[in-house]
Coordinates of C-alpha atoms in Angstrom, one line a residue:
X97 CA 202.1 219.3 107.8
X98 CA 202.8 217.2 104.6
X99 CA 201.5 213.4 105.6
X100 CA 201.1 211.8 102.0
X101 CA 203.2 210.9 99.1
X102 CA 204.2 213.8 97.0
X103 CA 202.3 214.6 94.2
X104 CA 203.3 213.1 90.7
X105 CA 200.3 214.1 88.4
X106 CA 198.2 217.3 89.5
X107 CA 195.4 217.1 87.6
X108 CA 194.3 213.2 88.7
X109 CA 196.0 213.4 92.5
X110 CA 196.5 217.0 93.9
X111 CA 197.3 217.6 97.4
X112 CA 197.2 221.3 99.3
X113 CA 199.3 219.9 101.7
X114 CA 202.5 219.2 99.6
X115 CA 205.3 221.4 100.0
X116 CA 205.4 222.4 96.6
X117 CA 201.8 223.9 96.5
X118 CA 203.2 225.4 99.6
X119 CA 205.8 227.2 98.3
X120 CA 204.5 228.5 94.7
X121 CA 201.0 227.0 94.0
X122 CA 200.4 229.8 91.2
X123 CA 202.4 227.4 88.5
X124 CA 200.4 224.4 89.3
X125 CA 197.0 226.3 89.2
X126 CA 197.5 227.9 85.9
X127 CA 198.6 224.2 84.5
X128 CA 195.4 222.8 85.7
X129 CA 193.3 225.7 84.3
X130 CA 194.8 225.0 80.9
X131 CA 194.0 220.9 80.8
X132 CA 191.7 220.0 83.9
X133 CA 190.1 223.1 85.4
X134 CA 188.3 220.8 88.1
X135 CA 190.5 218.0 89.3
X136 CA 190.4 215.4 91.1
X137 CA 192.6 213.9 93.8
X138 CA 191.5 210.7 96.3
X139 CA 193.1 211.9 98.8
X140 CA 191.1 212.9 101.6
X141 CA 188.4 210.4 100.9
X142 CA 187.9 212.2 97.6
X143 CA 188.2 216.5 96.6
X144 CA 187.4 218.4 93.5
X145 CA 189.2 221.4 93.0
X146 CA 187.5 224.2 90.0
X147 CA 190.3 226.4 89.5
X148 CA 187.9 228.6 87.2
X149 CA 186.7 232.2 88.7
X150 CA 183.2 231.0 87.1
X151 CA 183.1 227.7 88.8
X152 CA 184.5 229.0 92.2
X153 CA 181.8 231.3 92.1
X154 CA 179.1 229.1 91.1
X155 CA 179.5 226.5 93.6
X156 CA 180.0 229.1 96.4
X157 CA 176.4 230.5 95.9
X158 CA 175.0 227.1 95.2
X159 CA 174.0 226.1 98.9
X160 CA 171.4 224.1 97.2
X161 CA 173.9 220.9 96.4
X162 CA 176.4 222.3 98.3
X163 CA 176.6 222.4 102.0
X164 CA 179.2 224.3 104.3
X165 CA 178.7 222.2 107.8
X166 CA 182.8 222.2 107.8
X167 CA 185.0 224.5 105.6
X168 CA 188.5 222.4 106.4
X169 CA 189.3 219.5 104.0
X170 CA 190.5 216.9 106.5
X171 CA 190.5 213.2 106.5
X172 CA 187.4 212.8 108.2
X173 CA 183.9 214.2 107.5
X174 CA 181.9 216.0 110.6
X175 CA 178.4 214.2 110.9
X176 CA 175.8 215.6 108.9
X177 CA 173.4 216.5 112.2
X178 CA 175.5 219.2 112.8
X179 CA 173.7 220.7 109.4
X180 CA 172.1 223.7 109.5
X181 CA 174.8 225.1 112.3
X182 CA 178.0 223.1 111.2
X183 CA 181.0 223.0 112.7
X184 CA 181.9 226.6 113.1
X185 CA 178.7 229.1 112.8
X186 CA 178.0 231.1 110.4
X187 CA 181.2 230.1 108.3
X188 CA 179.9 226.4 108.4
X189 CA 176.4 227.2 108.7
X190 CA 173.9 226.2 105.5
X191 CA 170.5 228.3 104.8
X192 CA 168.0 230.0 106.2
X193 CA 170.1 229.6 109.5
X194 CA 173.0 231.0 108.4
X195 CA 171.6 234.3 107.6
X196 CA 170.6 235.2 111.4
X197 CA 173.7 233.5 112.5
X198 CA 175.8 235.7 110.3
X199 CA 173.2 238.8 110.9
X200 CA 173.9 238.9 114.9
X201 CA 177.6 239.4 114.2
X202 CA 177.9 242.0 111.8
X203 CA 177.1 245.0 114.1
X204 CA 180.6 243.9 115.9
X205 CA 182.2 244.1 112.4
X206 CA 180.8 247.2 111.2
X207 CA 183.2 249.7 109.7
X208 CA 182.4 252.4 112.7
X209 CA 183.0 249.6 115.3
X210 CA 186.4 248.8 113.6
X211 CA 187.4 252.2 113.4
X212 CA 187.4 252.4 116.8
X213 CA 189.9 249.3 117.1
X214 CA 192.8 251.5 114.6
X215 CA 194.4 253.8 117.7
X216 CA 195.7 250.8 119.5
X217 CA 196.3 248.4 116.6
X218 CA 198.6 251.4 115.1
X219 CA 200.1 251.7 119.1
X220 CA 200.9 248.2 119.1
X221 CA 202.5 247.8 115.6
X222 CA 204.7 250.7 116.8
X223 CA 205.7 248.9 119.7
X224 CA 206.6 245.9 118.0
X225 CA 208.3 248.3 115.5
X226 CA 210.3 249.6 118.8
X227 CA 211.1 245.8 119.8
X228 CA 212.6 245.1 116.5
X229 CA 214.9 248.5 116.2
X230 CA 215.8 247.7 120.0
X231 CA 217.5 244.6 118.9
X232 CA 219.9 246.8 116.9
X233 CA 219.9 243.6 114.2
X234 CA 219.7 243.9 110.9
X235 CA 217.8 241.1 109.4
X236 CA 214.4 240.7 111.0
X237 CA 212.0 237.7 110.6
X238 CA 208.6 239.8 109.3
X239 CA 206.3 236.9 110.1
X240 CA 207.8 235.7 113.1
X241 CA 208.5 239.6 114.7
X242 CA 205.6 241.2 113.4
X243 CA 202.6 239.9 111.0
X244 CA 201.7 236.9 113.7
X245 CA 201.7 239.4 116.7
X246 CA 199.0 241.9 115.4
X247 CA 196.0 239.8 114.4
X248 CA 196.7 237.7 117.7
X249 CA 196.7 241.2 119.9
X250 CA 193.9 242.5 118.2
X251 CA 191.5 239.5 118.5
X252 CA 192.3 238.6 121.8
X253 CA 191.6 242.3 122.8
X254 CA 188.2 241.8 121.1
X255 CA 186.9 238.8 122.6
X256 CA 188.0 239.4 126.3
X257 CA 191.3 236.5 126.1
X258 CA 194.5 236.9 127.9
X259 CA 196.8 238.6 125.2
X260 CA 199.9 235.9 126.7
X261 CA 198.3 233.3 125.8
X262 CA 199.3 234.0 122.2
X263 CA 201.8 231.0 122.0
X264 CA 198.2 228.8 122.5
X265 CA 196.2 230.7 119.8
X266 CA 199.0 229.7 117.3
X267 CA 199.1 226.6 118.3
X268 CA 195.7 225.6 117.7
X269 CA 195.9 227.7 114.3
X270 CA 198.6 224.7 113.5
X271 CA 196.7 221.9 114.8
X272 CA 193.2 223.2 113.4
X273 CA 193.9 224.4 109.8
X274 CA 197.4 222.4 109.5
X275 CA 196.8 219.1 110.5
X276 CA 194.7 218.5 108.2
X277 CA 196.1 215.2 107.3
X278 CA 196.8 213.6 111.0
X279 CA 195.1 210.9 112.5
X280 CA 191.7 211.1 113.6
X281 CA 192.5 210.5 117.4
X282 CA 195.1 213.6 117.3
X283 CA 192.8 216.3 115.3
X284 CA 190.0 215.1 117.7
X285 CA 192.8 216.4 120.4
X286 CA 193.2 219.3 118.7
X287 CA 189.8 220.7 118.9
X288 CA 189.6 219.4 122.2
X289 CA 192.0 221.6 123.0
X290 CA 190.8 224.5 122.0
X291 CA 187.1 223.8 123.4
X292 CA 188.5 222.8 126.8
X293 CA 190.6 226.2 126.9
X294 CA 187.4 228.4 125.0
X295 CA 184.7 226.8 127.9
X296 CA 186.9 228.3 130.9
X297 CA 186.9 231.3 129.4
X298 CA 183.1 231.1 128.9
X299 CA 182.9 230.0 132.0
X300 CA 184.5 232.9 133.4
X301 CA 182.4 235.4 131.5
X302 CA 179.3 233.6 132.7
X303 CA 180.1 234.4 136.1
X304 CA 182.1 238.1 135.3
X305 CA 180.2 239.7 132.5
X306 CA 182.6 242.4 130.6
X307 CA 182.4 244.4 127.8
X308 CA 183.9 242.1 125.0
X309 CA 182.7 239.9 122.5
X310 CA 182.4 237.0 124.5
X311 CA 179.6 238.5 126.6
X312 CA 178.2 239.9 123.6
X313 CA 177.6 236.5 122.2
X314 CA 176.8 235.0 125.2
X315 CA 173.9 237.6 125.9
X316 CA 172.8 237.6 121.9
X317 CA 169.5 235.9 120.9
X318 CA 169.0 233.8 117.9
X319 CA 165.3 233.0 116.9
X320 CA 163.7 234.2 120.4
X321 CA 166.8 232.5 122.4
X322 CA 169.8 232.9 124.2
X323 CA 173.0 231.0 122.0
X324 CA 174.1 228.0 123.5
X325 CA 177.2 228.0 125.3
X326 CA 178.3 225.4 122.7
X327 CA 176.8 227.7 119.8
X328 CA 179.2 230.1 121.9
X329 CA 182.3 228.3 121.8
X330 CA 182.2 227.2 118.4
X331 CA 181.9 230.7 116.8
X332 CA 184.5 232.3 119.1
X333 CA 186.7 229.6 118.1
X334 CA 186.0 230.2 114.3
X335 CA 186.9 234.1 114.8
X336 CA 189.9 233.2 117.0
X337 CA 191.7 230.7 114.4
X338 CA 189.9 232.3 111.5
X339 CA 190.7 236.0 112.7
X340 CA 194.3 235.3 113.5
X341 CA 195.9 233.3 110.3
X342 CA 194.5 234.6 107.5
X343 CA 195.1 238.2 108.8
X344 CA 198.7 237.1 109.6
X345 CA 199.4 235.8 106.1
X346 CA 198.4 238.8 104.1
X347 CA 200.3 241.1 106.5
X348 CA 203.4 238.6 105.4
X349 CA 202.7 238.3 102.0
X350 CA 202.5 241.6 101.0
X351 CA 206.0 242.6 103.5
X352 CA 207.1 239.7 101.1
X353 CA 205.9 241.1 97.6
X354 CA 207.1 244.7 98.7
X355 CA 210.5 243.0 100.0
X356 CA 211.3 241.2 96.5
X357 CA 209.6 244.0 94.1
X358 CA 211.4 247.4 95.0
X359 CA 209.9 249.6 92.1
X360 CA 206.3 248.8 93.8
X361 CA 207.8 249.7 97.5
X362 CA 209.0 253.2 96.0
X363 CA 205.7 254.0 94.6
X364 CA 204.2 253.2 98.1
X365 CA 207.0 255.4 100.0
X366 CA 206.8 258.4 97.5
X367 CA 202.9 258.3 97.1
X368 CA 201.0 256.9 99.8
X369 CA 198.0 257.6 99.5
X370 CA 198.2 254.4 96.7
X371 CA 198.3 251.7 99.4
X372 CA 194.6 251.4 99.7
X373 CA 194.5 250.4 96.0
X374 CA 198.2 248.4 96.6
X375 CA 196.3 246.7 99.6
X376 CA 193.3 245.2 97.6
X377 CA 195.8 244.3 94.7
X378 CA 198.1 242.6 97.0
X379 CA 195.0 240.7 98.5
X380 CA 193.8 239.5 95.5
X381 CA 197.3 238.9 93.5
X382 CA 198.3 236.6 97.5
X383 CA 194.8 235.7 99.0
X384 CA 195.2 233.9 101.8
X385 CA 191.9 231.2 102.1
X386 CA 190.5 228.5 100.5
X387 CA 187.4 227.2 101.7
X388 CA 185.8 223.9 101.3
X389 CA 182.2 222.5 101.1
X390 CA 180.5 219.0 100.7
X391 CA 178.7 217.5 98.0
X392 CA 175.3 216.4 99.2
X393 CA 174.2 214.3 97.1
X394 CA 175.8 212.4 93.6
X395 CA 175.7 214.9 90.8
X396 CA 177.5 216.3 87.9
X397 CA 179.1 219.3 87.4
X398 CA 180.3 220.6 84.5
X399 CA 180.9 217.1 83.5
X400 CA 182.2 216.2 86.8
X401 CA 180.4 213.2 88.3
X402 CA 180.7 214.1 91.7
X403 CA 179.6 212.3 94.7
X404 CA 177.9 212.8 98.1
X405 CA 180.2 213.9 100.7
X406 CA 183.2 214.4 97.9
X407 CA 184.7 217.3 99.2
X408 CA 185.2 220.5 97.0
X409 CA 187.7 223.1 97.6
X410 CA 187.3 227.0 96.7
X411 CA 190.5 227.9 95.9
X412 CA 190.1 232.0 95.9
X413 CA 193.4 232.3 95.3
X414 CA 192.7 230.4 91.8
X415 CA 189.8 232.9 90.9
X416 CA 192.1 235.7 91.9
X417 CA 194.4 234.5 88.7
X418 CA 191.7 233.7 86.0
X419 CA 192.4 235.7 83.3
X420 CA 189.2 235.0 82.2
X421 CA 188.0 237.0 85.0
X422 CA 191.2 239.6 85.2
X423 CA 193.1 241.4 83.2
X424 CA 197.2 240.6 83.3
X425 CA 195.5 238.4 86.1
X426 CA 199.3 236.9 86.7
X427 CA 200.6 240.2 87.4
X428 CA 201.0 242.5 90.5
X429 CA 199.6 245.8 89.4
X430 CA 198.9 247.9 92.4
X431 CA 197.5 250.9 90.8
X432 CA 194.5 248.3 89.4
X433 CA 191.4 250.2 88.9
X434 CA 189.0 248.0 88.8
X435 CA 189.6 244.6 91.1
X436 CA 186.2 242.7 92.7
X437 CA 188.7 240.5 93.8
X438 CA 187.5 237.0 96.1
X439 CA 190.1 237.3 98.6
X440 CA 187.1 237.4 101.5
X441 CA 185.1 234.8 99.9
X442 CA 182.3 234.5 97.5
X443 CA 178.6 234.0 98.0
X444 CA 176.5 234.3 101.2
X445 CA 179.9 233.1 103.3
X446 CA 181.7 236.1 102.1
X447 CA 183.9 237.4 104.8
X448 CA 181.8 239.4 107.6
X449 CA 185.2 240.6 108.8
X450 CA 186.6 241.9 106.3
X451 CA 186.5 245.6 107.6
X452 CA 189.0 244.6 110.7
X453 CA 191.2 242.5 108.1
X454 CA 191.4 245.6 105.8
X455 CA 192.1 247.9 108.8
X456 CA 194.9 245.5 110.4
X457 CA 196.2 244.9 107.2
X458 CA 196.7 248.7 106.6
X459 CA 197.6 249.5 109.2
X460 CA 200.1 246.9 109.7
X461 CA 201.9 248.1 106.4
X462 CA 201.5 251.8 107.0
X463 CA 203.6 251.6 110.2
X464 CA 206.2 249.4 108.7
X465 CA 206.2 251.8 105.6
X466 CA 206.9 255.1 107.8
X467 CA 209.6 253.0 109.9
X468 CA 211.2 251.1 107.2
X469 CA 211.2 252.6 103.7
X470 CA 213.8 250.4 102.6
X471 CA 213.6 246.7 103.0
X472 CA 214.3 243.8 101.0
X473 CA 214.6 240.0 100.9
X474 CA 217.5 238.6 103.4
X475 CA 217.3 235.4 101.6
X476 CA 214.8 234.5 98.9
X477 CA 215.4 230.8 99.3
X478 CA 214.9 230.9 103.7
X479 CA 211.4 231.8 102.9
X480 CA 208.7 229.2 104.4
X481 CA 204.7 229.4 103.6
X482 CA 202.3 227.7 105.6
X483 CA 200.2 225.3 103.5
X484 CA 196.8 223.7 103.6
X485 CA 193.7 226.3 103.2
X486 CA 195.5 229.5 104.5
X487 CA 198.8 230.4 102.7
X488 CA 200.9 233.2 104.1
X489 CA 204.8 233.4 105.0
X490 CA 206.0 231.5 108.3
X491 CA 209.7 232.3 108.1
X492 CA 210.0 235.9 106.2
X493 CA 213.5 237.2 106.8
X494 CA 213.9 240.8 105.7
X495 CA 216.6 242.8 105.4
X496 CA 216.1 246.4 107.1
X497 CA 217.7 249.9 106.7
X498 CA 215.1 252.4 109.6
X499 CA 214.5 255.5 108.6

């Protein structure tokens, strides 16, 4: 992913992308909270970065100077006539049209419609459970054998796409949210990609109506009319990539932080009715997202003389460790009583699928939990996280003794 020069001074020239942010960016953050809690980097044409839980949260619920037409910090900034809808509705979308964008979905997203989706998410993590223990081997690869297959399966399942095409919905995860720094010409392939593959499917379900959510949107009404087939495409494509990676990385990182941490693994195993609380610790203590929006027009915040179209990242993982905002904030305490964590966002974009997260995450963990309640790290130093906005393992080898 990495395309620029490392990074030499953190506060004046970050960079998500580099490796080391990659691999531990919880050092740098709390370096940069302590002598420039909003830096800036020109890379990318020019991205401010509050690693503050106050100024996070402040920006995210100012879409008066702020706008969200595209939530990826890439090279190149989508025109501004895609404003109100943006790239990606209603994660890209700016106000009043976001809040009927975002309004039609959350039916699909309800906590009764997810519970619905548990009996065969629980099926299929047992079956991939049965793939691994057929293999007979004793280190297995958590993210590569099981965290990426779940959120893929259950997705696909949801909107009506092939489940063996899987290979193709990781691969425009990759090219969307972790090429951020390629060339124009091959991010613009990219997305062509996975518009030309999302219109045949549309396409299809034009002509076949089924019960999924493709129909569903395709068949929903927005202000007295039908959605676009491009309105279409573009939110089915934000729930496939969107749906997929960020699910996949918690899954990961809390295998990980159970993996390397064995007194919090046998509190799990000998009281589990304590991963509920666990879960929402480990999401805020490893949140997955950062999100981005523009500047819209020259300001100052905080001191910061920001400029139009200066891109600002919301780094939720950075409020997740403001001790300003939590207490022990660097530690993993997964009996936490009180947590209003910002894993899923802050402000009118919070995360309207956070029920199905919470339930694959769960459920993801339960089933490992019950198969394998004795696990650790292989080999601490063969662990690889994906960079960029969404963090999560990408090479997770575990060490397994089944029940």
């Amino acid at each position: 992913m990495e395309q620029h020069p490392p990074v030499i001074d953190w506060a004046t020239d970050f960079d998500h992308t580099d490796e080391t942010w990659a691999a531990d960016p919880y050092p740098i953050i709390e370096d940069l909270r302590q002598r420039c809690p909003v830096p800036h980097t020109e890379r990318f044409g020019g991205v401010w970065m509050p690693v503050r839980h106050e100024d996070v949260a402040a920006i995210a619920n100012d879409t008066e100077r702020f706008t969200s037409r595209s939530i990826i910090v890439s090279e190149h900034r989508p025109p501004m006539e895609l404003a109100p809808e943006g790239i990606a509705p209603p994660i890209s979308s700016d106000p009043p049209f976001h809040m009927d964008a975002r309004r039609m979905l959350l039916p699909i997203f309800s906590p009764q419609k997810i519970d619905q989706l548990e009996p065969s998410t629980r099926a299929y993590c047992q079956e991939l459970i049965g793939e691994i223990r057929a293999r007979g081997a004793g280190v297995v690869d958590a993210a590569e054998d099981y965290a990426q297959h779940i959120p893929v399966r259950v997705i696909a399942n949801m909107l009506g796409l092939p489940e063996e095409d899987a290979d193709q919905f990781r691969g425009f995860v990759k090219d969307i949210l972790e090429g951020v720094a390629l060339p124009l010409e091959e991010r613009i392939a990219g997305f062509m990609g996975l518009f030309q593959y999302l219109q045949g499917h549309i396409d299809d379900h034009l002509a076949n109506p089924r019960d999924d959510l493709i129909t569903f949107l395709l068949e929903s009404e927005l202000n007295g009319e039908k959605l676009s087939p491009f309105h279409v495409a573009r939110t089915i494509g934000l729930l496939l990539i969107a749906g997929i990676d960020t699910t996949w990385s918690a899954i990961g990182a809390s295998i990980w932080h159970l993996a390397k941490t064995p007194s919090d693994l046998q509190r799990l195993i000998e009281d589990p009715e304590l991963l509920p609380t666990a879960m929402e610790e480990l999401l805020r203590a490893y949140a997955p997202v950062t999100m981005a929006r523009l500047v819209k027009e020259d300001m100052d915040f905080n001191g910061c003389p920001m400029k139009a179209e200066d891109w600002i990242l919301l780094s939720f993982p950075a409020a997740n460790r403001d001790p300003e905002a939590f207490e022990r904030a660097d530690e993993v305490i997964i009996d936490r009583k009180i947590n209003r964590h910002a894993a899923f966002g802050l402000g009118v974009h919070r995360c309207a699928g956070s029920h199905l997260a919470r339930m694959e995450l769960r459920v993801a963990l339960e089933v490992w939990l019950e198969n394998f309640p004795t696990f650790s790290l292989a080999d601490p130093d063969a662990v690889r996280w994906s960079g960029g906005q969404v963090r999560g393992p990408r090479v997770l080898p575990i060490e397994v003794e089944a029940r």
